[in-house]
PDB file of C-alpha atoms in Angstrom:
ATOM      1  CA  GLN A   1      -0.104  -0.385  -0.268  1.00  0.00           C
ATOM      2  CA  LYS A   2       1.426   3.044  -0.473  1.00  0.00           C
ATOM      3  CA  GLU A   3       2.122   6.099   1.829  1.00  0.00           C
ATOM      4  CA  VAL A   4      -0.265   8.487   0.528  1.00  0.00           C
ATOM      5  CA  GLU A   5      -2.925   7.933  -3.536  1.00  0.00           C
ATOM      6  CA  GLN A   6      -4.205  11.079  -5.138  1.00  0.00           C
ATOM      7  CA  ASP A   7      -6.586  11.340  -7.970  1.00  0.00           C
ATOM      8  CA  PRO A   8      -3.139  12.029 -11.156  1.00  0.00           C
ATOM      9  CA  GLY A   9      -6.916  13.761 -12.564  1.00  0.00           C
ATOM     10  CA  PRO A  10      -6.565  15.298 -15.544  1.00  0.00           C
ATOM     11  CA  LEU A  11      -9.165  17.932 -13.810  1.00  0.00           C
ATOM     12  CA  SER A  12     -10.245  20.734 -16.053  1.00  0.00           C
ATOM     13  CA  VAL A  13     -12.579  23.351 -15.345  1.00  0.00           C
ATOM     14  CA  PRO A  14     -13.282  26.561 -15.606  1.00  0.00           C
ATOM     15  CA  GLU A  15     -11.701  30.206 -14.417  1.00  0.00           C
ATOM     16  CA  GLY A  16     -14.059  31.345 -11.055  1.00  0.00           C
ATOM     17  CA  ALA A  17     -15.020  27.665 -10.564  1.00  0.00           C
ATOM     18  CA  ILE A  18     -13.848  25.539  -6.713  1.00  0.00           C
ATOM     19  CA  VAL A  19     -11.141  23.240  -6.785  1.00  0.00           C
ATOM     20  CA  SER A  20     -11.160  20.395  -4.957  1.00  0.00           C
ATOM     21  CA  LEU A  21      -8.175  18.312  -4.175  1.00  0.00           C
ATOM     22  CA  ASN A  22      -7.651  15.201  -2.294  1.00  0.00           C
ATOM     23  CA  CYS A  23      -5.725  12.976  -1.082  1.00  0.00           C
ATOM     24  CA  THR A  24      -5.561   9.477   1.419  1.00  0.00           C
ATOM     25  CA  TYR A  25      -2.268   8.505   4.279  1.00  0.00           C
ATOM     26  CA  SER A  26      -2.207   5.255   4.907  1.00  0.00           C
ATOM     27  CA  ASN A  27       0.534   5.444   8.132  1.00  0.00           C
ATOM     28  CA  SER A  28      -1.308   7.020  11.351  1.00  0.00           C
ATOM     29  CA  ALA A  29       1.785   8.325  12.706  1.00  0.00           C
ATOM     30  CA  PHE A  30       2.040  11.440   9.245  1.00  0.00           C
ATOM     31  CA  GLN A  31       1.662  14.142  11.196  1.00  0.00           C
ATOM     32  CA  TYR A  32       2.640  17.211   8.527  1.00  0.00           C
ATOM     33  CA  PHE A  33       0.240  17.898   6.105  1.00  0.00           C
ATOM     34  CA  MET A  34       1.973  19.496   2.802  1.00  0.00           C
ATOM     35  CA  TRP A  35       0.267  20.841  -0.577  1.00  0.00           C
ATOM     36  CA  TYR A  36       2.875  21.479  -3.160  1.00  0.00           C
ATOM     37  CA  ARG A  37       2.121  23.204  -6.703  1.00  0.00           C
ATOM     38  CA  GLN A  38       4.174  22.577 -10.070  1.00  0.00           C
ATOM     39  CA  TYR A  39       4.407  24.353 -12.974  1.00  0.00           C
ATOM     40  CA  SER A  40       5.362  22.390 -15.868  1.00  0.00           C
ATOM     41  CA  ARG A  41       9.381  21.802 -16.336  1.00  0.00           C
ATOM     42  CA  LYS A  42       9.741  23.399 -12.777  1.00  0.00           C
ATOM     43  CA  GLY A  43      10.124  21.919  -9.301  1.00  0.00           C
ATOM     44  CA  PRO A  44       7.418  21.877  -6.951  1.00  0.00           C
ATOM     45  CA  GLU A  45       6.973  25.169  -4.610  1.00  0.00           C
ATOM     46  CA  LEU A  46       5.257  24.715  -1.200  1.00  0.00           C
ATOM     47  CA  LEU A  47       1.699  25.969  -1.148  1.00  0.00           C
ATOM     48  CA  MET A  48       0.340  25.280   2.788  1.00  0.00           C
ATOM     49  CA  TYR A  49       1.835  22.859   5.035  1.00  0.00           C
ATOM     50  CA  THR A  50      -0.447  22.419   8.170  1.00  0.00           C
ATOM     51  CA  TYR A  51       0.328  20.147  11.365  1.00  0.00           C
ATOM     52  CA  SER A  52      -2.988  19.350  12.982  1.00  0.00           C
ATOM     53  CA  SER A  53      -6.940  18.016  11.311  1.00  0.00           C
ATOM     54  CA  GLY A  54      -9.169  20.830  11.315  1.00  0.00           C
ATOM     55  CA  ASN A  55      -9.074  24.418   8.034  1.00  0.00           C
ATOM     56  CA  LYS A  56      -6.443  26.289   7.443  1.00  0.00           C
ATOM     57  CA  GLU A  57      -6.590  29.137   5.212  1.00  0.00           C
ATOM     58  CA  ASP A  58      -4.326  31.342   3.065  1.00  0.00           C
ATOM     59  CA  GLY A  59      -6.009  34.198  -0.162  1.00  0.00           C
ATOM     60  CA  ARG A  60      -7.714  31.274  -2.571  1.00  0.00           C
ATOM     61  CA  PHE A  61      -6.584  28.129  -0.582  1.00  0.00           C
ATOM     62  CA  THR A  62      -8.017  25.845   1.787  1.00  0.00           C
ATOM     63  CA  ALA A  63      -5.893  23.031   3.392  1.00  0.00           C
ATOM     64  CA  GLN A  64      -8.047  20.368   5.331  1.00  0.00           C
ATOM     65  CA  VAL A  65      -6.696  17.741   7.327  1.00  0.00           C
ATOM     66  CA  ASP A  66      -9.107  14.557   8.695  1.00  0.00           C
ATOM     67  CA  LYS A  67      -7.298  12.391  10.883  1.00  0.00           C
ATOM     68  CA  SER A  68     -10.033  10.160  11.668  1.00  0.00           C
ATOM     69  CA  SER A  69     -10.369   8.715   7.738  1.00  0.00           C
ATOM     70  CA  LYS A  70      -7.123   9.960   6.797  1.00  0.00           C
ATOM     71  CA  TYR A  71      -7.817  12.348   4.422  1.00  0.00           C
ATOM     72  CA  ILE A  72      -5.993  15.359   3.133  1.00  0.00           C
ATOM     73  CA  SER A  73      -8.071  17.765   0.775  1.00  0.00           C
ATOM     74  CA  LEU A  74      -6.775  21.372  -0.536  1.00  0.00           C
ATOM     75  CA  PHE A  75     -10.057  23.652  -1.888  1.00  0.00           C
ATOM     76  CA  ILE A  76      -8.977  26.253  -4.355  1.00  0.00           C
ATOM     77  CA  ARG A  77     -12.050  29.062  -4.846  1.00  0.00           C
ATOM     78  CA  ASP A  78     -12.387  31.864  -7.787  1.00  0.00           C
ATOM     79  CA  SER A  79      -9.935  29.241  -9.594  1.00  0.00           C
ATOM     80  CA  GLN A  80      -7.519  31.050 -12.567  1.00  0.00           C
ATOM     81  CA  PRO A  81      -5.789  30.351 -15.039  1.00  0.00           C
ATOM     82  CA  SER A  82      -2.395  30.652 -13.706  1.00  0.00           C
ATOM     83  CA  ASP A  83      -3.535  28.500 -10.956  1.00  0.00           C
ATOM     84  CA  SER A  84      -2.839  25.970 -13.145  1.00  0.00           C
ATOM     85  CA  ALA A  85      -0.481  24.091 -12.566  1.00  0.00           C
ATOM     86  CA  THR A  86      -0.241  20.035 -10.674  1.00  0.00           C
ATOM     87  CA  TYR A  87      -0.967  19.951  -7.414  1.00  0.00           C
ATOM     88  CA  LEU A  88       1.027  17.676  -5.544  1.00  0.00           C
ATOM     89  CA  CYS A  89       0.040  16.202  -1.388  1.00  0.00           C
ATOM     90  CA  ALA A  90       2.894  14.857   0.571  1.00  0.00           C
ATOM     91  CA  THR A  91       3.373  13.874   4.410  1.00  0.00           C
ATOM     92  CA  ASN A  92       6.411  12.688   6.921  1.00  0.00           C
ATOM     93  CA  TYR A  93       5.858  11.578  10.725  1.00  0.00           C
ATOM     94  CA  ASN A  94       9.473  12.570  11.147  1.00  0.00           C
ATOM     95  CA  PHE A  95      11.548  15.700   9.020  1.00  0.00           C
ATOM     96  CA  ASN A  96      13.592  12.899   7.425  1.00  0.00           C
ATOM     97  CA  LYS A  97      11.543  11.593   5.137  1.00  0.00           C
ATOM     98  CA  PHE A  98       8.533  13.505   2.983  1.00  0.00           C
ATOM     99  CA  TYR A  99       5.963  10.872   1.686  1.00  0.00           C
ATOM    100  CA  PHE A 100       4.649  12.531  -1.939  1.00  0.00           C
ATOM    101  CA  GLY A 101       1.287  11.692  -3.952  1.00  0.00           C
ATOM    102  CA  SER A 102       1.157  10.990  -6.991  1.00  0.00           C
ATOM    103  CA  GLY A 103       0.253  14.615  -8.001  1.00  0.00           C
ATOM    104  CA  THR A 104      -3.308  16.070  -9.847  1.00  0.00           C
ATOM    105  CA  LYS A 105      -2.889  17.886 -12.366  1.00  0.00           C
ATOM    106  CA  LEU A 106      -5.644  21.099 -12.648  1.00  0.00           C
ATOM    107  CA  ASN A 107      -6.173  22.852 -15.996  1.00  0.00           C
ATOM    108  CA  VAL A 108      -8.043  26.249 -15.336  1.00  0.00           C
ATOM    109  CA  LYS A 109      -9.909  26.613 -18.397  1.00  0.00           C
ATOM    110  CA  PRO A 110      -9.969  31.003 -19.728  1.00  0.00           C
TER     111      PRO A 110
ATOM    112  CA  ASN B   1      18.443  34.553  -4.800  1.00  0.00           C
ATOM    113  CA  ALA B   2      19.752  31.267  -6.305  1.00  0.00           C
ATOM    114  CA  GLY B   3      18.101  29.154  -3.611  1.00  0.00           C
ATOM    115  CA  VAL B   4      18.817  25.333  -4.700  1.00  0.00           C
ATOM    116  CA  THR B   5      20.824  25.392  -8.257  1.00  0.00           C
ATOM    117  CA  GLN B   6      20.440  21.718 -10.083  1.00  0.00           C
ATOM    118  CA  THR B   7      23.144  21.188 -13.323  1.00  0.00           C
ATOM    119  CA  PRO B   8      23.273  20.424 -15.287  1.00  0.00           C
ATOM    120  CA  LYS B   9      19.527  20.581 -16.631  1.00  0.00           C
ATOM    121  CA  PHE B  10      19.508  17.700 -19.399  1.00  0.00           C
ATOM    122  CA  ARG B  11      21.786  14.713 -20.065  1.00  0.00           C
ATOM    123  CA  ILE B  12      21.303  11.966 -22.804  1.00  0.00           C
ATOM    124  CA  LEU B  13      23.218   9.024 -21.550  1.00  0.00           C
ATOM    125  CA  LYS B  14      24.093   5.651 -23.382  1.00  0.00           C
ATOM    126  CA  ILE B  15      23.460   2.187 -21.669  1.00  0.00           C
ATOM    127  CA  GLY B  16      26.778   1.639 -18.741  1.00  0.00           C
ATOM    128  CA  GLN B  17      27.768   5.148 -18.495  1.00  0.00           C
ATOM    129  CA  SER B  18      28.424   7.054 -15.395  1.00  0.00           C
ATOM    130  CA  MET B  19      27.803  10.694 -14.436  1.00  0.00           C
ATOM    131  CA  THR B  20      27.009  13.264 -11.828  1.00  0.00           C
ATOM    132  CA  LEU B  21      24.072  15.696 -11.277  1.00  0.00           C
ATOM    133  CA  GLN B  22      25.063  18.504  -8.891  1.00  0.00           C
ATOM    134  CA  CYS B  23      23.480  19.731  -6.486  1.00  0.00           C
ATOM    135  CA  THR B  24      23.777  22.797  -4.521  1.00  0.00           C
ATOM    136  CA  GLN B  25      22.121  25.540  -2.375  1.00  0.00           C
ATOM    137  CA  ASP B  26      23.183  28.659  -0.633  1.00  0.00           C
ATOM    138  CA  MET B  27      20.685  29.340   2.214  1.00  0.00           C
ATOM    139  CA  ASN B  28      23.076  27.032   4.950  1.00  0.00           C
ATOM    140  CA  HIS B  29      20.642  24.592   5.161  1.00  0.00           C
ATOM    141  CA  ASN B  30      21.162  21.039   7.088  1.00  0.00           C
ATOM    142  CA  TYR B  31      18.979  18.408   5.047  1.00  0.00           C
ATOM    143  CA  MET B  32      19.102  17.991   1.726  1.00  0.00           C
ATOM    144  CA  TYR B  33      17.173  15.215  -0.634  1.00  0.00           C
ATOM    145  CA  TRP B  34      17.830  13.613  -4.008  1.00  0.00           C
ATOM    146  CA  TYR B  35      13.958  13.083  -5.340  1.00  0.00           C
ATOM    147  CA  ARG B  36      12.983  11.647  -8.787  1.00  0.00           C
ATOM    148  CA  GLN B  37      10.059  11.979 -10.386  1.00  0.00           C
ATOM    149  CA  ASP B  38       8.423   9.919 -12.999  1.00  0.00           C
ATOM    150  CA  PRO B  39       5.176  10.478 -14.977  1.00  0.00           C
ATOM    151  CA  GLY B  40       2.149   9.916 -12.843  1.00  0.00           C
ATOM    152  CA  MET B  41       4.469   8.745  -9.737  1.00  0.00           C
ATOM    153  CA  GLY B  42       5.128  11.025  -7.750  1.00  0.00           C
ATOM    154  CA  LEU B  43       8.274  11.721  -6.284  1.00  0.00           C
ATOM    155  CA  LYS B  44      10.681   9.405  -4.975  1.00  0.00           C
ATOM    156  CA  LEU B  45      13.183  10.171  -2.362  1.00  0.00           C
ATOM    157  CA  ILE B  46      16.845   8.354  -3.654  1.00  0.00           C
ATOM    158  CA  TYR B  47      18.810   9.756  -0.959  1.00  0.00           C
ATOM    159  CA  TYR B  48      19.414  12.478   1.426  1.00  0.00           C
ATOM    160  CA  SER B  49      21.289  13.823   3.969  1.00  0.00           C
ATOM    161  CA  VAL B  50      20.750  15.974   7.472  1.00  0.00           C
ATOM    162  CA  GLY B  51      23.880  17.452   7.341  1.00  0.00           C
ATOM    163  CA  ALA B  52      28.217  16.972   5.963  1.00  0.00           C
ATOM    164  CA  GLY B  53      29.662  13.779   6.083  1.00  0.00           C
ATOM    165  CA  ILE B  54      26.155  11.949   6.499  1.00  0.00           C
ATOM    166  CA  THR B  55      24.127  10.201   4.329  1.00  0.00           C
ATOM    167  CA  ASP B  56      21.119   8.199   4.248  1.00  0.00           C
ATOM    168  CA  LYS B  57      19.316   6.008   1.675  1.00  0.00           C
ATOM    169  CA  GLY B  58      15.680   6.121   0.148  1.00  0.00           C
ATOM    170  CA  GLU B  59      12.895   4.815  -1.086  1.00  0.00           C
ATOM    171  CA  VAL B  60      14.340   3.471  -3.888  1.00  0.00           C
ATOM    172  CA  PRO B  61      18.313   4.151  -3.791  1.00  0.00           C
ATOM    173  CA  ASN B  62      19.868   1.111  -6.110  1.00  0.00           C
ATOM    174  CA  GLY B  63      22.118   2.175  -8.873  1.00  0.00           C
ATOM    175  CA  TYR B  64      22.716   5.713  -7.182  1.00  0.00           C
ATOM    176  CA  ASN B  65      25.232   6.768  -4.450  1.00  0.00           C
ATOM    177  CA  VAL B  66      25.944  10.598  -3.349  1.00  0.00           C
ATOM    178  CA  SER B  67      28.376  11.996  -0.897  1.00  0.00           C
ATOM    179  CA  ARG B  68      27.852  15.177   1.511  1.00  0.00           C
ATOM    180  CA  SER B  69      31.252  17.577   2.474  1.00  0.00           C
ATOM    181  CA  THR B  70      29.941  20.533   2.436  1.00  0.00           C
ATOM    182  CA  THR B  71      26.695  21.714   3.684  1.00  0.00           C
ATOM    183  CA  GLU B  72      26.354  23.368   0.380  1.00  0.00           C
ATOM    184  CA  ASP B  73      26.559  20.384  -2.056  1.00  0.00           C
ATOM    185  CA  PHE B  74      24.905  17.107  -2.051  1.00  0.00           C
ATOM    186  CA  PRO B  75      26.036  15.254  -5.873  1.00  0.00           C
ATOM    187  CA  LEU B  76      23.651  12.541  -6.885  1.00  0.00           C
ATOM    188  CA  ARG B  77      26.578   9.430  -8.510  1.00  0.00           C
ATOM    189  CA  LEU B  78      24.773   7.116 -11.462  1.00  0.00           C
ATOM    190  CA  GLU B  79      27.202   4.458 -11.799  1.00  0.00           C
ATOM    191  CA  LEU B  80      26.514   2.261 -14.735  1.00  0.00           C
ATOM    192  CA  ALA B  81      23.099   3.818 -15.969  1.00  0.00           C
ATOM    193  CA  ALA B  82      20.609   1.727 -17.014  1.00  0.00           C
ATOM    194  CA  PRO B  83      16.953   2.992 -19.425  1.00  0.00           C
ATOM    195  CA  SER B  84      14.851   3.148 -15.887  1.00  0.00           C
ATOM    196  CA  GLN B  85      16.980   5.284 -14.859  1.00  0.00           C
ATOM    197  CA  THR B  86      15.187   7.627 -17.052  1.00  0.00           C
ATOM    198  CA  SER B  87      13.101   9.954 -14.917  1.00  0.00           C
ATOM    199  CA  VAL B  88      13.670  13.927 -14.138  1.00  0.00           C
ATOM    200  CA  TYR B  89      15.683  13.965 -10.829  1.00  0.00           C
ATOM    201  CA  PHE B  90      15.289  16.825  -8.025  1.00  0.00           C
ATOM    202  CA  CYS B  91      16.962  17.852  -6.093  1.00  0.00           C
ATOM    203  CA  ALA B  92      16.003  19.515  -2.752  1.00  0.00           C
ATOM    204  CA  SER B  93      17.024  20.911   0.783  1.00  0.00           C
ATOM    205  CA  ARG B  94      15.517  22.514   4.352  1.00  0.00           C
ATOM    206  CA  GLN B  95      15.710  24.151   7.460  1.00  0.00           C
ATOM    207  CA  GLY B  96      16.133  22.312  10.295  1.00  0.00           C
ATOM    208  CA  GLY B  97      12.958  22.802  12.515  1.00  0.00           C
ATOM    209  CA  THR B  98      11.191  23.245   9.475  1.00  0.00           C
ATOM    210  CA  GLY B  99       8.252  20.908   7.089  1.00  0.00           C
ATOM    211  CA  GLU B 100       9.495  22.759   4.148  1.00  0.00           C
ATOM    212  CA  LEU B 101      11.424  21.951   0.536  1.00  0.00           C
ATOM    213  CA  PHE B 102      13.314  24.463  -1.464  1.00  0.00           C
ATOM    214  CA  PHE B 103      13.440  22.301  -4.527  1.00  0.00           C
ATOM    215  CA  GLY B 104      14.854  22.692  -7.750  1.00  0.00           C
ATOM    216  CA  GLU B 105      14.370  23.092 -11.710  1.00  0.00           C
ATOM    217  CA  GLY B 106      15.030  19.639 -11.428  1.00  0.00           C
ATOM    218  CA  SER B 107      17.754  17.743 -13.817  1.00  0.00           C
ATOM    219  CA  ARG B 108      16.615  15.691 -16.491  1.00  0.00           C
ATOM    220  CA  LEU B 109      18.031  12.870 -17.704  1.00  0.00           C
ATOM    221  CA  THR B 110      17.329  10.074 -20.577  1.00  0.00           C
ATOM    222  CA  VAL B 111      19.620   7.040 -20.930  1.00  0.00           C
ATOM    223  CA  LEU B 112      19.133   5.249 -24.330  1.00  0.00           C
TER     224      LEU B 112
END
């Protein structure tokens, strides 16, 4: 079983739509949860980072963690064409090793 | 701000050849990582280092070697290249006590 499972998509939405990206993880010891955004032919960059269950909001982005069901989500409000990228969820239980999902490719159409 | 710099950006190797992917960071981070990214497979950890002189294996270390003689540099050595090593390789670093990884722009390697 993979440590982190993520729907690869692709996901195509019209500009202004609300986007929901989801991952599940297998190990209840995982404590830290992250979302990285990766533009084509670039390295990933950190978008959101959270430690506990619940919601964390940053502008149009909301990260949600439900430890009881081992489920993590990223919501994007008022999506823009500039949000078109691959989104990777990640988790770890010590800072030495990070486990990444396979990534969901998002396309926001103008 | 340079951040994490990887060279080369692209390389084509023949089966059995060897090469080194270079990675350097200017943020004085103790922790450095090498990942490979295959289409639809996410990022797989090859090796990581928690400081100069200390390295450890990740999920997919076979066919690779690393060294960490300075804080800034973390080269990845491919010995006897195989087609299965065709991938995009990312180097990353982070500050101790944080979960944020800073990635380079990647090195695209093709083994024919």
